[in-house]
Amino acid sequence: MPTHPRVRRLGLIASLMAPVLGLTACGGSQSPGSASTGAAAAGSSAPADSRPSAARVTDYLSYVGGKAGKADSGLSPVTLGWVNVEGGPGGSPEATLGAKAAVRYVNEKLGGIGGHPLALNVCTVVSAEEEGQKCGQQLLGDKAVSAIALGNLYLGDASFNSVVAGRKPVLVGVATGPTLPTAKNTYSTFGDLPHIFGTWGTYARDVLKAKTAAVIHTNTPGDKIASSAAVKGLEAAGLTVKSVGFDAQATDLIGPVTAAGANSADVVVPITIGSGCVGVAKALKQLGIDKPVVSTPLCMSPDVAKGLGGDLPTWTYGVAQTLPTDSSAADSQAFLTASGQVGLDKATASQVFAPVAWSTILTYAKVLDAVGADKISPATVSAQLKKFTGPVVMGAAEVKCGKYPDAPAVCNDQARFYQYLGKGAFKPLTDWLRPPR
């Protein structure tokens, strides 16, 4: 059984835009580091997004190569497999909701796949690794399924991969499961944790000019993986790092924050979610520590804001895609508009894995339209995915699968960093960054 069901809704990408959920700037909501968090960059003007206009996907019809209008309900559906962890406290149901919304959009606005309706064969993992095997068997055995998409499969990925074993192509936004980066015939358009977290090192070194870092993480399986990736990225950039874990049930985190050396470190990196983010923020405030804090997007949730009096910590957040609430990003605004047209509410659209799932389904629509509805098979879809170089909806400009021999499924290693200013406002601090060489 998993140690703690909330482990790991990991993945940077994305971004749960609590501001869109109606956060207010209540008194006491500002958390530690608000005066100097990201100070090395926050004072400058927002950097330009270097992606060429063609990489900023706003016209979904042109992107997928479809035909405006509705799919023909009289034609046989083109079916994708879909696997996601949900149904338990640590699941990501927003991923499935985002995927289903994308399917509705394809069918209602983009003419389906060559006129054929797009459909999902959904299988969920709740709490056990072996449940991935069940999903692999279900989707491998469905002859109508020629390709499989994944949501946040941080659990069950090993048993899933042992069954599918490359016999059908697999597309995933963020490869949160530890075996996904090396899985056969698998493609991760937003990358995996080790490569995404490498950019934390680049940011700390090049923007903050930091020499030391304090990493504070929850002692859950997923957060341990993520913190190890963050430490590796920071050390690769030349920083001296001290990493300390804490129990997921702990609320007073003064001890772990102090043990990690946050009072003397140049940058503080929390790797946690929910109450852990609240605990770190409160501990930093109690200790009077006002150092830059660089967090994952998983601390940008309504429960964190509630725990801090109504607003998020005014930290810096790194993400592997453009934020839905980034008003300077036309592709993010296009997502919010389009997903709203097919019933995806803003609260869900702003959670971590909903935009990633939306992007994954639209990538598949592009691939399937390129193959042709009458030629779709595991082999033809695999061949098209191997040639895919982007762009990716709300993603970085370059997609290059196979760039890393030790992680052949990883197609991206870039992230951007945003400063939260309070009252729902975010400011881009960087263009797209890569891990240290």
Coordinates of C-alpha atoms in Angstrom, one line a residue:
M1 CA 0.0 0.0 0.0
P2 CA 1.3 3.5 -0.7
T3 CA 2.7 5.3 2.3
H4 CA 0.5 8.3 2.0
P5 CA -2.2 8.6 -0.6
R6 CA -1.5 12.3 -1.4
V7 CA 2.0 11.5 -2.6
R8 CA 3.1 13.1 -5.5
R9 CA 0.7 14.7 -7.7
L10 CA 4.0 15.6 -9.3
G11 CA 4.7 17.2 -12.4
L12 CA 5.5 20.6 -13.2
I13 CA 3.5 21.7 -15.9
A14 CA 0.9 22.9 -15.4
S15 CA -0.3 24.8 -12.8
L16 CA -3.1 25.1 -10.7
M17 CA -4.1 28.6 -10.9
A18 CA -5.7 29.1 -7.6
P19 CA -6.2 32.8 -8.5
V20 CA -8.7 31.8 -11.1
L21 CA -10.5 29.9 -8.4
G22 CA -11.3 33.2 -6.7
L23 CA -8.5 33.7 -4.2
T24 CA -8.7 36.9 -2.3
A25 CA -5.9 38.9 -0.7
C26 CA -7.1 38.5 2.9
G27 CA -5.0 39.8 5.7
G28 CA -2.2 37.5 6.7
S29 CA -2.2 35.6 3.4
Q30 CA 1.3 36.8 2.5
S31 CA 3.8 34.2 3.4
P32 CA 7.5 34.2 4.1
G33 CA 9.8 35.5 1.4
S34 CA 7.3 37.9 0.1
A35 CA 9.7 40.8 0.2
S36 CA 12.6 39.2 -1.6
T37 CA 11.4 36.0 -3.2
G38 CA 12.8 36.0 -6.7
A39 CA 14.3 39.4 -6.1
A40 CA 17.1 38.9 -8.6
A41 CA 14.6 38.9 -11.4
A42 CA 11.3 40.3 -10.0
G43 CA 12.3 43.9 -10.3
S44 CA 13.0 43.6 -14.0
S45 CA 10.5 43.8 -16.8
A46 CA 8.8 40.6 -17.8
P47 CA 10.9 38.6 -20.3
A48 CA 9.7 38.0 -23.7
D49 CA 8.6 34.5 -24.6
S50 CA 11.1 33.4 -27.2
R51 CA 8.9 30.8 -28.8
P52 CA 8.1 31.6 -32.4
S53 CA 4.5 32.4 -33.1
A54 CA 4.0 29.1 -34.8
A55 CA 4.8 27.3 -31.5
R56 CA 2.2 29.2 -29.6
V57 CA -0.8 27.1 -30.4
T58 CA -4.0 29.2 -30.4
D59 CA -5.8 27.9 -33.6
Y60 CA -6.7 24.3 -32.7
L61 CA -8.4 23.6 -36.0
S62 CA -5.2 24.4 -37.9
Y63 CA -3.1 22.7 -35.4
V64 CA -4.8 19.3 -35.7
G65 CA -5.5 19.6 -39.4
G66 CA -9.2 19.0 -38.9
K67 CA -12.4 20.2 -40.5
A68 CA -14.6 22.7 -38.7
G69 CA -17.8 21.3 -37.4
K70 CA -19.1 18.2 -35.6
A71 CA -17.9 14.7 -36.1
D72 CA -20.3 12.3 -37.9
S73 CA -22.0 10.3 -35.2
G74 CA -22.9 7.7 -37.8
L75 CA -19.2 6.8 -38.3
S76 CA -17.3 4.3 -36.2
P77 CA -15.3 6.0 -33.4
V78 CA -11.6 6.3 -33.2
T79 CA -10.7 5.1 -29.7
L80 CA -7.8 6.1 -27.5
G81 CA -6.9 4.3 -24.3
W82 CA -6.7 6.5 -21.2
V83 CA -5.0 5.7 -17.9
N84 CA -4.9 7.9 -14.8
V85 CA -4.6 7.7 -11.1
E86 CA -7.8 8.7 -9.4
G87 CA -10.6 7.5 -7.1
G88 CA -8.5 7.8 -4.0
P89 CA -7.2 10.8 -2.0
G90 CA -4.0 11.1 -3.9
G91 CA -5.6 10.9 -7.4
S92 CA -5.8 13.5 -10.1
P93 CA -9.4 13.4 -11.4
E94 CA -8.9 16.7 -13.1
A95 CA -6.6 15.0 -15.7
T96 CA -9.5 12.8 -16.9
L97 CA -11.9 15.8 -16.9
G98 CA -9.4 17.7 -19.0
A99 CA -9.0 14.8 -21.4
K100 CA -12.8 14.3 -21.8
A101 CA -13.2 18.0 -22.4
A102 CA -10.6 17.9 -25.1
V103 CA -12.4 14.9 -26.7
R104 CA -15.6 16.9 -26.7
Y105 CA -13.9 19.8 -28.3
V106 CA -12.4 17.6 -31.0
N107 CA -15.8 16.1 -31.7
E108 CA -17.9 19.4 -31.5
K109 CA -15.4 21.9 -33.1
L110 CA -12.8 20.1 -35.1
G111 CA -14.7 17.5 -37.0
G112 CA -13.5 14.5 -35.0
I113 CA -10.8 12.5 -36.6
G114 CA -11.5 12.6 -40.3
G115 CA -15.1 12.9 -39.5
H116 CA -15.1 9.9 -37.1
P117 CA -15.9 10.7 -33.4
L118 CA -13.0 10.4 -31.0
A119 CA -13.6 8.3 -27.9
L120 CA -11.8 7.2 -24.8
N121 CA -11.6 3.8 -23.2
V122 CA -10.8 4.9 -19.6
C123 CA -9.1 2.8 -17.0
T124 CA -8.1 4.1 -13.6
V125 CA -5.5 3.2 -11.0
V126 CA -6.7 4.0 -7.4
S127 CA -4.1 3.0 -4.9
A128 CA -2.1 -0.1 -5.9
E129 CA 0.8 -0.7 -8.3
E130 CA -0.7 -3.9 -9.6
E131 CA -3.8 -1.9 -10.9
G132 CA -1.6 -0.7 -13.7
Q133 CA -1.5 -4.3 -15.0
K134 CA -5.2 -4.4 -15.1
C135 CA -5.3 -1.2 -17.3
G136 CA -2.6 -2.6 -19.5
Q137 CA -4.5 -5.8 -20.1
Q138 CA -7.8 -3.8 -20.7
L139 CA -6.3 -1.5 -23.3
L140 CA -4.0 -4.0 -25.0
G141 CA -7.0 -6.4 -25.3
D142 CA -9.3 -3.8 -26.9
K143 CA -8.6 -4.0 -30.6
A144 CA -10.3 -0.7 -31.2
V145 CA -7.6 1.0 -29.2
S146 CA -4.5 1.7 -31.4
A147 CA -2.9 4.2 -29.0
I148 CA -2.9 5.0 -25.3
A149 CA -2.8 8.4 -23.5
L150 CA -1.8 8.8 -19.8
G151 CA -2.7 11.4 -17.2
N152 CA -0.8 11.4 -13.9
L153 CA 0.3 7.8 -13.8
Y154 CA 2.7 8.2 -10.9
L155 CA 1.6 4.8 -9.5
G156 CA 1.0 1.6 -11.5
D157 CA 3.3 2.6 -14.3
A158 CA 5.7 -0.3 -13.9
S159 CA 3.0 -3.0 -14.0
F160 CA 1.3 -1.1 -16.9
N161 CA 4.5 -1.0 -18.9
S162 CA 5.2 -4.7 -18.2
V163 CA 2.0 -5.6 -20.0
V164 CA 1.9 -3.1 -22.9
A165 CA 5.6 -3.4 -23.5
G166 CA 5.6 -1.1 -26.5
R167 CA 3.0 -3.0 -28.4
K168 CA 0.8 0.1 -28.6
P169 CA 2.2 3.7 -28.5
V170 CA 1.8 5.6 -25.3
L171 CA 1.7 9.4 -25.1
V172 CA 2.0 11.2 -21.8
G173 CA 2.2 14.9 -20.9
V174 CA 4.4 14.7 -17.8
A175 CA 6.1 11.4 -17.1
T176 CA 5.5 11.3 -13.3
G177 CA 5.9 7.5 -13.0
P178 CA 9.5 6.4 -12.5
T179 CA 9.5 3.8 -15.3
L180 CA 7.9 6.0 -18.0
P181 CA 11.1 7.8 -19.2
T182 CA 12.5 4.5 -20.3
A183 CA 9.4 2.7 -21.4
K184 CA 9.2 1.4 -25.0
N185 CA 7.3 3.3 -27.6
T186 CA 6.5 6.0 -25.1
Y187 CA 6.6 9.8 -25.7
S188 CA 6.5 12.5 -23.0
T189 CA 5.8 15.9 -24.5
F190 CA 6.5 17.9 -21.3
G191 CA 9.3 15.7 -20.0
D192 CA 10.0 13.9 -16.7
L193 CA 10.8 15.0 -13.2
P194 CA 14.6 14.6 -13.4
H195 CA 14.9 16.8 -16.5
I196 CA 12.3 19.3 -15.6
F197 CA 13.8 19.8 -12.1
G198 CA 17.2 20.3 -13.7
T199 CA 15.9 23.8 -14.6
W200 CA 15.7 24.7 -10.9
G201 CA 19.5 24.5 -10.9
T202 CA 19.7 26.8 -13.9
Y203 CA 17.4 29.3 -12.4
A204 CA 19.1 29.3 -9.0
R205 CA 22.5 29.7 -10.5
D206 CA 21.9 32.1 -13.4
V207 CA 19.1 34.3 -12.1
L208 CA 19.5 34.2 -8.3
K209 CA 23.3 33.8 -8.4
A210 CA 22.8 31.3 -5.6
K211 CA 25.6 29.2 -4.1
T212 CA 23.7 27.2 -1.6
A213 CA 20.2 25.7 -1.4
A214 CA 17.9 24.2 1.2
V215 CA 15.5 21.5 -0.1
I216 CA 12.6 20.6 2.2
H217 CA 10.5 17.6 1.1
T218 CA 7.7 15.3 2.3
N219 CA 8.9 11.8 3.1
T220 CA 6.5 10.2 0.6
P221 CA 7.7 8.1 -2.4
G222 CA 6.8 10.7 -5.0
D223 CA 8.2 13.6 -3.2
K224 CA 11.4 11.7 -2.5
I225 CA 11.8 11.1 -6.2
A226 CA 11.1 14.8 -7.0
S227 CA 13.4 16.1 -4.3
S228 CA 16.2 13.9 -5.5
A229 CA 15.7 15.3 -9.0
A230 CA 15.8 18.8 -7.6
V231 CA 18.9 18.1 -5.6
K232 CA 20.6 16.7 -8.7
G233 CA 19.7 19.7 -10.8
L234 CA 20.9 22.2 -8.2
E235 CA 24.2 20.3 -7.7
A236 CA 24.7 20.1 -11.4
A237 CA 24.6 23.9 -11.4
G238 CA 27.3 24.0 -8.8
L239 CA 25.2 24.7 -5.7
T240 CA 25.9 23.1 -2.3
V241 CA 22.6 21.5 -1.3
K242 CA 21.2 20.2 2.0
S243 CA 18.0 18.2 1.8
V244 CA 15.7 17.3 4.7
G245 CA 12.5 15.3 4.7
F246 CA 9.5 15.5 7.0
D247 CA 6.5 13.3 7.8
A248 CA 3.4 13.9 5.7
Q249 CA 1.3 14.3 8.8
A250 CA 3.6 16.9 10.4
T251 CA 2.2 20.4 10.8
D252 CA 5.0 22.2 12.7
L253 CA 7.9 22.2 10.2
I254 CA 10.3 24.6 12.1
G255 CA 12.6 21.6 12.8
P256 CA 13.0 20.4 9.2
V257 CA 13.3 23.9 7.8
T258 CA 16.0 24.7 10.3
A259 CA 17.8 21.4 9.8
A260 CA 17.9 22.1 6.0
G261 CA 19.8 25.3 6.7
A262 CA 17.1 27.6 5.3
N263 CA 18.2 30.4 7.5
S264 CA 21.6 30.6 5.7
A265 CA 20.9 29.1 2.3
D266 CA 20.6 31.4 -0.8
V267 CA 17.5 29.7 -2.0
V268 CA 14.8 27.5 -0.4
V269 CA 13.1 24.7 -2.4
P270 CA 10.0 23.1 -0.9
I271 CA 9.0 19.8 -2.5
T272 CA 5.6 19.1 -1.1
I273 CA 1.8 19.7 -1.6
G274 CA -1.1 21.1 0.4
S275 CA -0.5 21.2 4.1
G276 CA 3.2 20.7 3.6
C277 CA 3.3 24.0 1.6
V278 CA 1.4 25.7 4.4
G279 CA 3.8 24.2 7.0
V280 CA 6.9 25.4 5.2
A281 CA 5.5 28.9 4.6
K282 CA 4.5 29.2 8.3
A283 CA 7.8 27.9 9.5
L284 CA 9.8 30.4 7.3
K285 CA 7.6 33.2 8.6
Q286 CA 8.1 32.2 12.2
L287 CA 11.8 31.9 11.8
G288 CA 12.0 35.3 10.1
I289 CA 13.6 33.8 7.0
D290 CA 13.2 36.0 4.0
K291 CA 15.1 34.1 1.3
P292 CA 14.0 33.4 -2.3
V293 CA 11.6 30.4 -2.3
V294 CA 11.3 28.4 -5.6
S295 CA 8.4 26.0 -5.6
T296 CA 6.7 23.5 -7.8
P297 CA 3.2 24.5 -9.1
L298 CA 1.7 22.0 -6.6
C299 CA 1.9 24.7 -3.9
M300 CA -0.5 26.8 -5.9
S301 CA -3.7 25.2 -4.7
P302 CA -6.8 26.5 -3.0
D303 CA -6.1 24.5 0.2
V304 CA -2.7 26.2 0.5
A305 CA -4.3 29.6 0.1
K306 CA -6.9 28.7 2.7
G307 CA -4.3 27.5 5.1
L308 CA -2.5 30.8 4.8
G309 CA -5.4 33.1 5.3
G310 CA -6.8 33.5 1.7
D311 CA -3.8 33.9 -0.7
L312 CA -0.9 31.8 -2.0
P313 CA 2.7 32.2 -0.8
T314 CA 4.4 35.0 -2.8
W315 CA 7.0 32.5 -4.0
T316 CA 8.6 31.8 -7.4
Y317 CA 7.0 28.8 -9.2
G318 CA 8.6 26.8 -11.9
V319 CA 6.4 25.1 -14.5
A320 CA 7.0 23.1 -17.7
Q321 CA 4.2 24.9 -19.6
T322 CA 2.7 28.4 -19.9
L323 CA 0.3 29.1 -17.0
P324 CA -3.4 29.3 -17.8
T325 CA -3.5 32.7 -16.0
D326 CA -0.5 34.1 -17.8
S327 CA -2.3 37.0 -19.5
S328 CA 0.8 37.6 -21.7
A329 CA 0.4 34.0 -23.1
A330 CA -2.1 33.8 -26.0
D331 CA -1.9 30.0 -26.0
S332 CA -2.9 29.8 -22.3
Q333 CA -5.9 32.1 -22.9
A334 CA -6.9 30.1 -25.9
F335 CA -7.0 27.0 -23.7
L336 CA -9.2 28.7 -21.1
T337 CA -11.6 29.9 -23.8
A338 CA -11.9 26.7 -25.7
S339 CA -12.1 24.4 -22.7
G340 CA -14.9 26.6 -21.3
Q341 CA -16.8 26.2 -24.5
V342 CA -17.1 22.5 -23.9
G343 CA -18.0 22.7 -20.2
L344 CA -14.7 22.5 -18.4
D345 CA -15.1 24.9 -15.5
K346 CA -12.3 27.3 -14.6
A347 CA -11.6 25.7 -11.2
T348 CA -10.8 22.4 -13.0
A349 CA -9.1 24.0 -15.9
S350 CA -6.7 25.6 -13.5
Q351 CA -5.7 22.5 -11.7
V352 CA -2.4 20.8 -12.3
F353 CA -3.1 18.0 -14.8
A354 CA -6.2 19.3 -16.6
P355 CA -4.3 21.5 -19.1
V356 CA -1.7 18.8 -19.6
A357 CA -4.4 16.2 -20.4
W358 CA -6.0 18.7 -22.8
S359 CA -2.7 19.1 -24.6
T360 CA -2.1 15.4 -24.7
I361 CA -5.4 14.7 -26.4
L362 CA -5.0 17.5 -28.9
T363 CA -1.5 16.2 -29.8
Y364 CA -3.1 12.8 -30.5
A365 CA -5.8 14.4 -32.6
K366 CA -3.0 16.1 -34.7
V367 CA -1.2 12.7 -35.0
L368 CA -4.3 10.7 -35.8
D369 CA -5.5 13.3 -38.5
A370 CA -2.1 13.1 -40.0
V371 CA -2.3 9.3 -40.2
G372 CA -5.8 9.3 -41.6
A373 CA -8.9 7.7 -39.9
D374 CA -8.8 4.7 -42.3
K375 CA -5.1 4.0 -41.7
I376 CA -4.9 4.1 -37.9
S377 CA -3.1 1.2 -36.2
P378 CA -0.5 0.9 -33.5
A379 CA 2.2 0.8 -36.2
T380 CA 1.1 3.9 -38.1
V381 CA 0.5 5.9 -35.0
S382 CA 3.9 4.9 -33.6
A383 CA 5.6 6.0 -36.8
Q384 CA 3.9 9.4 -36.7
L385 CA 4.8 9.9 -33.1
K386 CA 8.4 9.2 -33.9
K387 CA 8.4 12.0 -36.4
F388 CA 6.6 14.4 -34.1
T389 CA 8.6 17.6 -33.3
G390 CA 5.8 19.8 -32.0
P391 CA 4.6 22.2 -31.4
V392 CA 2.8 21.2 -28.2
V393 CA -0.2 23.0 -26.9
M394 CA 1.0 25.4 -24.1
G395 CA 4.4 23.8 -24.3
A396 CA 8.0 24.7 -25.1
A397 CA 9.0 25.4 -28.6
E398 CA 11.2 22.4 -29.1
V399 CA 10.1 18.8 -28.8
K400 CA 12.9 16.3 -29.3
C401 CA 12.2 12.7 -28.2
G402 CA 15.3 10.5 -27.8
K403 CA 17.5 13.5 -26.9
Y404 CA 18.6 11.6 -23.7
P405 CA 19.8 8.0 -24.4
D406 CA 19.0 7.1 -20.7
A407 CA 15.5 8.5 -21.0
P408 CA 14.4 7.9 -24.6
A409 CA 10.7 8.8 -23.9
V410 CA 11.6 12.3 -22.7
C411 CA 10.8 14.9 -25.4
N412 CA 11.2 18.1 -23.3
D413 CA 13.5 19.5 -20.6
Q414 CA 12.4 23.1 -20.4
A415 CA 10.5 25.2 -17.9
R416 CA 9.6 28.8 -17.1
F417 CA 9.6 30.6 -13.8
Y418 CA 6.9 32.9 -12.6
Q419 CA 6.7 35.2 -9.6
Y420 CA 3.4 35.3 -7.6
L421 CA 2.7 38.9 -6.7
G422 CA -0.4 38.3 -4.6
K423 CA -4.0 39.0 -5.3
G424 CA -4.1 36.6 -8.2
A425 CA -1.3 38.2 -10.2
F426 CA 1.7 36.3 -11.7
K427 CA 4.7 37.8 -13.5
P428 CA 7.0 35.8 -15.8
L429 CA 10.5 36.0 -14.5
T430 CA 12.3 34.0 -17.2
D431 CA 12.0 32.7 -20.7
W432 CA 12.2 28.9 -21.2
L433 CA 15.2 27.5 -19.3
R434 CA 17.0 24.2 -19.8
P435 CA 18.9 22.1 -17.2
P436 CA 22.6 22.8 -16.6
R437 CA 24.9 21.2 -19.0

